[in-house]
Short mmCIF file of C-alpha atoms in Angstrom, two decimals:
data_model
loop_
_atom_site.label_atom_id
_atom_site.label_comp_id
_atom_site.label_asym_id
_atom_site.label_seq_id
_atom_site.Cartn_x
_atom_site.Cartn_y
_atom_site.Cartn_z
CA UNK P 3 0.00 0.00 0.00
CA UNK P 4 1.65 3.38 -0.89
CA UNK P 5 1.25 6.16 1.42
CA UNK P 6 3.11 9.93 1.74
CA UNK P 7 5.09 10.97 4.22
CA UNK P 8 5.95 14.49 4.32
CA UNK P 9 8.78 16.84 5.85
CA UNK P 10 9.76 20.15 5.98
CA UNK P 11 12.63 20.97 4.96
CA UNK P 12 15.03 23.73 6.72
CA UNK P 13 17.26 25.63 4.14
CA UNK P 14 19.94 28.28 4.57
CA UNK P 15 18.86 31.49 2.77
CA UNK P 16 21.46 30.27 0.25
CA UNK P 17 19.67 26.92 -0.65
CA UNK P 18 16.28 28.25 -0.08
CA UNK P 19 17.25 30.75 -3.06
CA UNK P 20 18.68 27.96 -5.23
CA UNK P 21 15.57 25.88 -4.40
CA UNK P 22 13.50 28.52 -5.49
CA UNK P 23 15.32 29.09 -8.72
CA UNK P 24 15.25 25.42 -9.50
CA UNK P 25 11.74 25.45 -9.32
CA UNK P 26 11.30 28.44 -11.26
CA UNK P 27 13.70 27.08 -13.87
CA UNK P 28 11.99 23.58 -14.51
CA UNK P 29 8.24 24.74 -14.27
CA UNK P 30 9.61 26.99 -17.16
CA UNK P 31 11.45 24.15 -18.85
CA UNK P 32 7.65 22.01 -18.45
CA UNK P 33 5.59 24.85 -20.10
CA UNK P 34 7.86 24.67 -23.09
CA UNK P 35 7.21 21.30 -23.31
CA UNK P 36 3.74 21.68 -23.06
CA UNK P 37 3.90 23.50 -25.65
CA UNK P 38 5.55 21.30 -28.06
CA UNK P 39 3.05 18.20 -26.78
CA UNK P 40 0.16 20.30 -27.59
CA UNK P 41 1.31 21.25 -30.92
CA UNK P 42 2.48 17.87 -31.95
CA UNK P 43 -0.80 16.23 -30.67
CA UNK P 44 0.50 14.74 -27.14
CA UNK P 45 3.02 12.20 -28.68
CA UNK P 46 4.07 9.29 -26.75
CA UNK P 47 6.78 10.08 -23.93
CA UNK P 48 9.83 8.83 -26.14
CA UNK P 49 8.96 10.91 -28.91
CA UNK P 50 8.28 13.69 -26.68
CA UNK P 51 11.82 13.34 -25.44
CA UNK P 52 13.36 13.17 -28.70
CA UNK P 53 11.96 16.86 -29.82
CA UNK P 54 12.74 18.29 -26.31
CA UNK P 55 15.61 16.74 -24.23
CA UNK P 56 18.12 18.70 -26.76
CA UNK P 57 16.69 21.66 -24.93
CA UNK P 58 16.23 21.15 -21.91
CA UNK P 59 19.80 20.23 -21.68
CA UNK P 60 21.04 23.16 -23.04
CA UNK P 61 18.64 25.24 -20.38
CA UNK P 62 20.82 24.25 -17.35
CA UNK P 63 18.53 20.92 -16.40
CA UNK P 64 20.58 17.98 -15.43
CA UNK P 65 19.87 14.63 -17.56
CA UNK P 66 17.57 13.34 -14.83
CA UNK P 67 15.50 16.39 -13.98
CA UNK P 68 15.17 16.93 -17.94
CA UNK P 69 13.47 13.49 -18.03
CA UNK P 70 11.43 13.90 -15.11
CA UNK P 71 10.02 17.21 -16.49
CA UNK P 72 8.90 15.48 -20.02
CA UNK P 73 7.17 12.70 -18.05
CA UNK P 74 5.74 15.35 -15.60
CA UNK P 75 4.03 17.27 -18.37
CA UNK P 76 2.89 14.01 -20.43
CA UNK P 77 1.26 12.59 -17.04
CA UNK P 78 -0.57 16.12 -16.83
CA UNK P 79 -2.11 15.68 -20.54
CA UNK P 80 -2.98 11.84 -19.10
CA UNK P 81 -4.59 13.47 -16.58
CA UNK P 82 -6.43 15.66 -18.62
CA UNK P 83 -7.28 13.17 -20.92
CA UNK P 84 -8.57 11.12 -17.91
CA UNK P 85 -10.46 14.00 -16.29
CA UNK P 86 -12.12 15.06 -19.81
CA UNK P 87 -13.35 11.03 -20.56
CA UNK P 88 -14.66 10.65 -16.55
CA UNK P 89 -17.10 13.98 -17.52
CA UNK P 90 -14.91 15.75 -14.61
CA UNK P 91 -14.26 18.47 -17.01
CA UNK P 92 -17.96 18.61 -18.69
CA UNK P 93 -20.00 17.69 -21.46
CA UNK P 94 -18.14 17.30 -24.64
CA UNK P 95 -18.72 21.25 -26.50
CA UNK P 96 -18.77 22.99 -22.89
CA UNK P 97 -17.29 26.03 -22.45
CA UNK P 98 -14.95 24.70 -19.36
CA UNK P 99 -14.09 21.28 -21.17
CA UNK P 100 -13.19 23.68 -24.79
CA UNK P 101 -11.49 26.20 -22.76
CA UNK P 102 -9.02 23.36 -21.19
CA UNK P 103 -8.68 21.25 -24.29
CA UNK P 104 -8.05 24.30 -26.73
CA UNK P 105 -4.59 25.51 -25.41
CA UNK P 106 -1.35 23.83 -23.78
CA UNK P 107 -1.56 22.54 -19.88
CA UNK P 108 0.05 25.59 -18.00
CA UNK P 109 2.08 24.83 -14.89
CA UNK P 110 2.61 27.21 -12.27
CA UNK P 111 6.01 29.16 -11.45
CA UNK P 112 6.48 26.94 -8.51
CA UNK P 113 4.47 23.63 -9.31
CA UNK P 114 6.03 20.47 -7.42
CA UNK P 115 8.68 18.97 -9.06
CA UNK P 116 9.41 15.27 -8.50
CA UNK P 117 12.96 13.49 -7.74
CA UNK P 118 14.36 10.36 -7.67
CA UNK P 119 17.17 8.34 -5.77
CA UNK P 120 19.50 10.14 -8.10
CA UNK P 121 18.81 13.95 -7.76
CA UNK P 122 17.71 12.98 -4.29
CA UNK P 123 19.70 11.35 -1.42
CA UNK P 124 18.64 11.09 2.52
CA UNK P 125 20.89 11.24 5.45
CA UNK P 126 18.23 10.32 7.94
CA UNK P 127 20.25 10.05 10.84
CA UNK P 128 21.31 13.22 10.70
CA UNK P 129 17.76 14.53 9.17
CA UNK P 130 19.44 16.39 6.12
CA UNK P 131 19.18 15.50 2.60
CA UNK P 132 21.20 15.88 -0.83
CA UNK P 133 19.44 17.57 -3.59
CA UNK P 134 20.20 18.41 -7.30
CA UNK P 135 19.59 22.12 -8.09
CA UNK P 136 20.21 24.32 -10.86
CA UNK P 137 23.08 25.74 -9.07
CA UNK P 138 24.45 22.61 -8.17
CA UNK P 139 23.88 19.76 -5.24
CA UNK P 140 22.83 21.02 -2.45
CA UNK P 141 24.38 19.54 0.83
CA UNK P 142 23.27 18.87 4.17
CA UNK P 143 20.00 20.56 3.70
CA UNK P 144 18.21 20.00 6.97
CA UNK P 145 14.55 18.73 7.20
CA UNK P 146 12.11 18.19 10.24
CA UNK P 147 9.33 15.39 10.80
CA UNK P 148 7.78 13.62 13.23
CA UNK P 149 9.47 10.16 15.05
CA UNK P 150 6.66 8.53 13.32
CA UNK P 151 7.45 9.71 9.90
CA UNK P 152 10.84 9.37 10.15
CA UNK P 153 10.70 5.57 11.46
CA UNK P 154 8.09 5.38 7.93
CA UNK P 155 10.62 6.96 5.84
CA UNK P 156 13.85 4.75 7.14
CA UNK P 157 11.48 1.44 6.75
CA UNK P 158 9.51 1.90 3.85
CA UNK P 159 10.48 4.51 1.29
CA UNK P 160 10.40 3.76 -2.29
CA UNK P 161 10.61 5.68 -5.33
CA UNK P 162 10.34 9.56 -5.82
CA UNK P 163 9.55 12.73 -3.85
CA UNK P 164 8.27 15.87 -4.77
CA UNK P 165 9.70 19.28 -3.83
CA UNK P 166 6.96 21.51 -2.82
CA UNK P 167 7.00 24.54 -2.13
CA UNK P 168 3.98 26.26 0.17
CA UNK P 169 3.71 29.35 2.09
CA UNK P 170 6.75 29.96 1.76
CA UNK P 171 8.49 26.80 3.45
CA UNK P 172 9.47 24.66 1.31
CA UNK P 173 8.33 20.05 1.75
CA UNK P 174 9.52 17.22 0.65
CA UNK P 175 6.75 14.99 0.10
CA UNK P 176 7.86 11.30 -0.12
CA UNK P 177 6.34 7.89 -1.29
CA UNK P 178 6.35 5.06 1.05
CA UNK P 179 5.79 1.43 0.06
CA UNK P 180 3.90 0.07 3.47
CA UNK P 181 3.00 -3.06 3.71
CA UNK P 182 -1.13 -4.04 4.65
CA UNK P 183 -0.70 -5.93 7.78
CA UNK P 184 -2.66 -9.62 7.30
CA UNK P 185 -6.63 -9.22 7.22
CA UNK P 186 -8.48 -10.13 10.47
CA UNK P 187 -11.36 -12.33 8.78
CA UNK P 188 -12.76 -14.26 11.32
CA UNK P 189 -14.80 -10.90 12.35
CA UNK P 190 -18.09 -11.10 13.51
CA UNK P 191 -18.88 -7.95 15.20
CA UNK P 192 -18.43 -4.70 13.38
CA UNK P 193 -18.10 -0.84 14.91
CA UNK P 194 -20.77 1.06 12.81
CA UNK P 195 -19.69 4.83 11.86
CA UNK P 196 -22.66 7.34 10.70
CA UNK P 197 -21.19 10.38 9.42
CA UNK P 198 -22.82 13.84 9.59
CA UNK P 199 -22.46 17.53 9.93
CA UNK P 200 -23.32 18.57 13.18
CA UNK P 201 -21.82 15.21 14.86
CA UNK P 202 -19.19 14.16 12.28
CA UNK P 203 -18.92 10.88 12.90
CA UNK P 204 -21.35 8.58 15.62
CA UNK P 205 -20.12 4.89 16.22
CA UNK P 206 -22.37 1.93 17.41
CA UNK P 207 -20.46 2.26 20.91
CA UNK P 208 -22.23 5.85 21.55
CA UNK P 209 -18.62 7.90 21.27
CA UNK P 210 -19.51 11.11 19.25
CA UNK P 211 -17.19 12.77 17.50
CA UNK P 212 -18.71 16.59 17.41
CA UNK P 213 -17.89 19.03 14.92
CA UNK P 214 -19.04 22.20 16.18
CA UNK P 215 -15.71 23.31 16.88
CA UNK P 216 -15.02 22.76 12.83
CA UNK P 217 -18.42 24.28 12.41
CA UNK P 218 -17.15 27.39 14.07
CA UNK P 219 -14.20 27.77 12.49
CA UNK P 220 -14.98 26.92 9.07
CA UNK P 221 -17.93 29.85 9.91
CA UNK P 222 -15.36 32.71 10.93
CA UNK P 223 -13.27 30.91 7.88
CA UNK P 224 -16.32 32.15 5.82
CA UNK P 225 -16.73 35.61 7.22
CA UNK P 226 -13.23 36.31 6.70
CA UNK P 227 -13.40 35.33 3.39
CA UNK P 228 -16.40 37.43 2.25
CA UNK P 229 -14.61 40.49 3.59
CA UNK P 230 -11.77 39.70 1.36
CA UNK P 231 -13.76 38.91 -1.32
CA UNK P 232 -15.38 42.36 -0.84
CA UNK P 233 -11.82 44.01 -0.74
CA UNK P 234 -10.52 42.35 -4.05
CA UNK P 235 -7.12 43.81 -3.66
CA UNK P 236 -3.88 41.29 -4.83
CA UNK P 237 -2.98 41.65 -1.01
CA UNK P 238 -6.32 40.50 0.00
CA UNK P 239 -6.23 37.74 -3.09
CA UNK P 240 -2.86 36.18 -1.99
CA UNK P 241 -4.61 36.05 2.03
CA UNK P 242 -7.59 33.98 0.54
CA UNK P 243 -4.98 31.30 -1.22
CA UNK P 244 -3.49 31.26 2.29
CA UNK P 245 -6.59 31.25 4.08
CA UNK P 246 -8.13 28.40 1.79
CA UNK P 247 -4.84 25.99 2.38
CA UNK P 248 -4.99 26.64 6.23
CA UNK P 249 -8.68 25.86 6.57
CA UNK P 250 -7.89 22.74 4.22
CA UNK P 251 -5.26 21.33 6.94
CA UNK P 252 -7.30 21.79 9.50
CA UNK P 253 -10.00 19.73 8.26
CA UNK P 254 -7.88 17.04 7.11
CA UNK P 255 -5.61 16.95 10.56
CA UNK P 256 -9.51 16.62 12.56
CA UNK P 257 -10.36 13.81 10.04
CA UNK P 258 -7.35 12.13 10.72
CA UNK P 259 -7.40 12.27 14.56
CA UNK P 260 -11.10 11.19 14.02
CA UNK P 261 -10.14 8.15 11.34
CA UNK P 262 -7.38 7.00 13.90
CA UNK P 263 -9.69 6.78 16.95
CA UNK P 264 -11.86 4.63 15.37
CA UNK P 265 -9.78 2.50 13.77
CA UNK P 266 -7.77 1.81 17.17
CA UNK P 267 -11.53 1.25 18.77
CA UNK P 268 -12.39 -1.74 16.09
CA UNK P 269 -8.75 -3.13 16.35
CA UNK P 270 -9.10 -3.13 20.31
CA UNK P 271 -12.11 -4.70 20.29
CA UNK P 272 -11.64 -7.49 17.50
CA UNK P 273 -14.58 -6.12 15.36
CA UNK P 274 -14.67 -4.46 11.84
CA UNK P 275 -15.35 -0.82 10.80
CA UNK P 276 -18.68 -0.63 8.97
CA UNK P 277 -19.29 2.75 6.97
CA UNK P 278 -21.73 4.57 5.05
CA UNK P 279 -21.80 4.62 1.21
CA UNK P 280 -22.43 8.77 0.42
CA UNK P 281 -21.27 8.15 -2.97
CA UNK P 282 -23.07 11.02 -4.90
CA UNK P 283 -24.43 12.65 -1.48
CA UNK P 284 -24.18 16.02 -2.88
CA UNK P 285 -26.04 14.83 -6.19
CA UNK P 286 -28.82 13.32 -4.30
CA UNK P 287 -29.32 15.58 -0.75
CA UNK P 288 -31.58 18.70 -1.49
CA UNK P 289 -30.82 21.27 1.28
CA UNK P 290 -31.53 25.11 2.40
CA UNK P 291 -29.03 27.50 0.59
CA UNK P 292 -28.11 27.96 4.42
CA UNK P 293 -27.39 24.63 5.07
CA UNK P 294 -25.51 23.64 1.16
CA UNK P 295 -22.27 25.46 2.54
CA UNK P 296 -22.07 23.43 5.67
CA UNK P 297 -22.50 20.04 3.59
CA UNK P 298 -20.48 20.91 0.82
CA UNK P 299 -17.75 21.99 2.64
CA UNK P 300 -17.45 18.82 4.64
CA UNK P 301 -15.03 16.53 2.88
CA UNK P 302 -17.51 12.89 3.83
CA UNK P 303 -14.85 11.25 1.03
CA UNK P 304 -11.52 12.29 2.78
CA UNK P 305 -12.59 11.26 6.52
CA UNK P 306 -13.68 7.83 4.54
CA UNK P 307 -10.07 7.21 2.52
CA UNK P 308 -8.63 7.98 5.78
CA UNK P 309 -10.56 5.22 7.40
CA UNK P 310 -9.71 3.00 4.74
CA UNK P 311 -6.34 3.18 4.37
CA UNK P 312 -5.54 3.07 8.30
CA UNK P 313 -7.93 -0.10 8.58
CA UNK P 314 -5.95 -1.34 5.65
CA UNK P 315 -2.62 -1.01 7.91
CA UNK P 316 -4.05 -2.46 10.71
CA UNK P 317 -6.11 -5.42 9.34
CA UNK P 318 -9.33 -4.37 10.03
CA UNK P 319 -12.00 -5.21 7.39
CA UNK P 320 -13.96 -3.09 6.09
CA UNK P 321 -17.29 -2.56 4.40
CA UNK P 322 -19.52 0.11 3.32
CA UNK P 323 -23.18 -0.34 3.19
CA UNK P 324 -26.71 1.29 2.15
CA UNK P 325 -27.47 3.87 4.75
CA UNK P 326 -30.92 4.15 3.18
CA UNK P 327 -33.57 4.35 5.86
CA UNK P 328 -31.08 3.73 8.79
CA UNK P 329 -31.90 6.74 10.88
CA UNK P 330 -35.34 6.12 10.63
CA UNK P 331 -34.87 1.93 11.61
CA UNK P 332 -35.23 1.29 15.23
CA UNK P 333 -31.82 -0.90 16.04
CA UNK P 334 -33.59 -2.33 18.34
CA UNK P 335 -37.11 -3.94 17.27
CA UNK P 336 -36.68 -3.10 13.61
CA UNK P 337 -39.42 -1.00 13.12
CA UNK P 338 -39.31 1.79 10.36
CA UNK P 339 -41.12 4.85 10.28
CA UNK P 340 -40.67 8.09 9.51
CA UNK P 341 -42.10 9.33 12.21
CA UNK P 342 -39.74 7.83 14.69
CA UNK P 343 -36.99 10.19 14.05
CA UNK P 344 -39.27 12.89 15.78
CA UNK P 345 -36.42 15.66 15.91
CA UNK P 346 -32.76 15.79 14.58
CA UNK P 347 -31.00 14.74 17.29
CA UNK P 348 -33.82 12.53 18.62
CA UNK P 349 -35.06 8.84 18.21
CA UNK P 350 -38.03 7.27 19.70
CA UNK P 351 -39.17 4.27 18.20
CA UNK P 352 -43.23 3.77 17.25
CA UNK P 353 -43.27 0.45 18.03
CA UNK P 354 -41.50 -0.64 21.31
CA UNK P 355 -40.84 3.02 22.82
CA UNK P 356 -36.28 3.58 22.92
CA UNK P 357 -35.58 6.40 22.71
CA UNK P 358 -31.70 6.95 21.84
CA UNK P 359 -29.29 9.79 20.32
CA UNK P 360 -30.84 9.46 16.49
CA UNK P 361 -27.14 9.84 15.02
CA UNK P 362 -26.27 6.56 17.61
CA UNK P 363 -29.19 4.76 16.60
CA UNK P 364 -27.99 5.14 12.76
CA UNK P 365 -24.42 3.68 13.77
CA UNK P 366 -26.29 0.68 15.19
CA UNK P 367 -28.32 0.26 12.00
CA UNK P 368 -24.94 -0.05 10.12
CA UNK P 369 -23.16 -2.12 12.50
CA UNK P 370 -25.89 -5.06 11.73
CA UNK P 371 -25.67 -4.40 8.04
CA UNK P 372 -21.53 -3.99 7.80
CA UNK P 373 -21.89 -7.65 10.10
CA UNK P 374 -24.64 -9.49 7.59
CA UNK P 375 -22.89 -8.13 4.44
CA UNK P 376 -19.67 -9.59 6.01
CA UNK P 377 -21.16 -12.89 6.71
CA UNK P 378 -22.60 -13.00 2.57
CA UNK P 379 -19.20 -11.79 1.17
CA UNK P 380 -17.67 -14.77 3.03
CA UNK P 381 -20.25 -17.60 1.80
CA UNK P 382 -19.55 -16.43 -1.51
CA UNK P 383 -15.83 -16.79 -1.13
CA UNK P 384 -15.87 -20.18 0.23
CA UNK P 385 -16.11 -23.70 -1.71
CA UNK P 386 -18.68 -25.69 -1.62
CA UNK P 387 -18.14 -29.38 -0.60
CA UNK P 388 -18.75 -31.68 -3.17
#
């Protein structure tokens, strides 16, 4: 299973200059060859070399980065390619799918450039790093990280990082080969997780993970940015980028603290994770304009992938079910009316009278369903006797 691990690094002024430059220098280098690509009809990535490693030489790029910055710009047009047939980019004759398929993929003065074993090299003992820049190699360039990370990095690393640069500081963001620990199938109990808005995410165990504190920031996030927005200045511009990225970290640093707990809590226990399927959530809920911020700002598919791949690491299995009609499902005697859910935050079943925490009552629902489409997925996989 590949995962990122990612440091910061800690330059001199010197190499944070030559850094910068090198960045500068191959984004450059990639926009000229997007340019050729485009004009030449995307060729394949040899022939793309032959019309453009001449040059790229002769700009100052070492052998390696030249070849990493055709293959950067031919994975972009893949991408593009891949984006445009998946309907990600439109209809086919839209003005957004036309505007990005008339003129040559662009890449930004200080887009991430990737490096292998050979314009990269890592001391980790010391925490520095060798680097290949335009104005040379770069020695002893000091990063930072977690213990974690850094025990990731020394077991695990494979393959190429990207130099990023962001805010400012610049990362190294690195790929790490980790291997899925063996798969616990002999499961019969599974931790059921309802995800929402107001409570983010509800197991089948009662813990509630609340998200008004997100809900509050991502609301002053909001005022600040309409004030900026109503300012318009390049000053005020550059402060929403910043703004934007911040808010984005802090999210995804509360769905990982969230995704950890619970996977520790079905690992504990011996049980599996059980989650909801939202696929198309935003397609199907109709909401308040009010309320449309608050649900499409919530990122349901990140805390989910973060789930996944940390059950995947541990060995926990897991499923994703229906939630259709779960919070109105009484976990206890079955019963299913709509009238049982008689307030947001309330259940109280019709039919045999609990009354529970309606988001808790959900989890429950799943819990049975991750456990009985368990149980099916493992009939199917075994032989029949003859």
């Amino acid at each position: 299973m590949k995962i990122v691990t990612q440091v910061k690094l800690l330059p001199t002024p010197g190499q944070a200059t030559a850094l910068e430059q090198t960045l500068r220098a191959v984004n450059e280098a990639a926009n000229r060859v997007s340019v050729v690509a485009f004009e030449r009809g995307v060729p394949r990535e040899y022939e793309l070399r032959r019309h453009t490693y001449t040059e790229l030489k002769s700009r100052g790029l070492g052998a390696q980065a030249a070849q990493h910055v055709i293959k950067k710009v031919r994975d972009a047009y893949t991408a593009l390619r891949a984006n445009a047939r998946a309907g990600n980019l439109g209809r086919p004759g839209s003005k957004r799918r036309t505007r990005a398929e008339s003129k040559p993929v662009a890449f930004r003065p200080y887009a991430a450039q990737p490096f292998d074993d050979r314009c990269l090299s890592w001391q980790l003992d010391s925490r520095t790093v060798s680097i290949w820049s335009t104005a040379g190699r770069l020695k002893g360039v000091r990063f930072a990280c977690s213990p974690d990370a850094l025990g990731v990095l020394r077991a695990y690393r494979r393959g190429e990082s990207d130099l990023v640069l962001r805010d400012g500081a610049f990362y190294l963001v690195a790929v790490c080969e980790v291997p899925e620990a063996p798969l616990h199938e002999d499961v019969t109990e599974f931790l059921g997780v309802d995800l929402g808005i107001v409570d983010i995410a509800t197991t089948s165990d009662g813990t509630r993970h609340a998200g008004r504190g997100l809900n509050r920031h991502r609301a002053r996030q909001l005022a600040l940015r309409r004030k900026l927005q109503d300012k318009g200045t390049e000053s005020a511009k550059r402060l929403l980028k910043k703004r934007a990225r911040k808010e984005a970290r802090y999210a995804a640093d509360v769905n990982h603290r969230i995704s950890k707990s619970i996977v520790t809590t079905a690992e504990r226990t011996g049980r599996g994770i059980a989650l909801e399927d939202l696929s198309g959530i935003r397609d199907r809920v109709r909401h308040r304009k009010d309320q449309r911020t608050r649900l499409h700002s919530w990122s349901f598919h990140q805390l989910a992938s973060f789930v996944a791949y940390k059950a995947k690491r541990a060995g926990v299995p897991l499923v994703r079910v229906d939630p259709a009609y779960t919070s109105r499902q009484c976990s206890e005697c079955g019963h299913t009316d709509r009238r049982n859910r008689s307030s947001r935050s309330v259940f109280a079943c019709r039919s045999c009278g609990v009354t529970l925490h309606a988001d808790h009552n959900a989890s429950r629902n799943i819990a049975v369903r991750g456990a009985v489409a368990w149980a099916a997925g493992r009939r199917s996989r075994v032989p029949e006797l003859a």
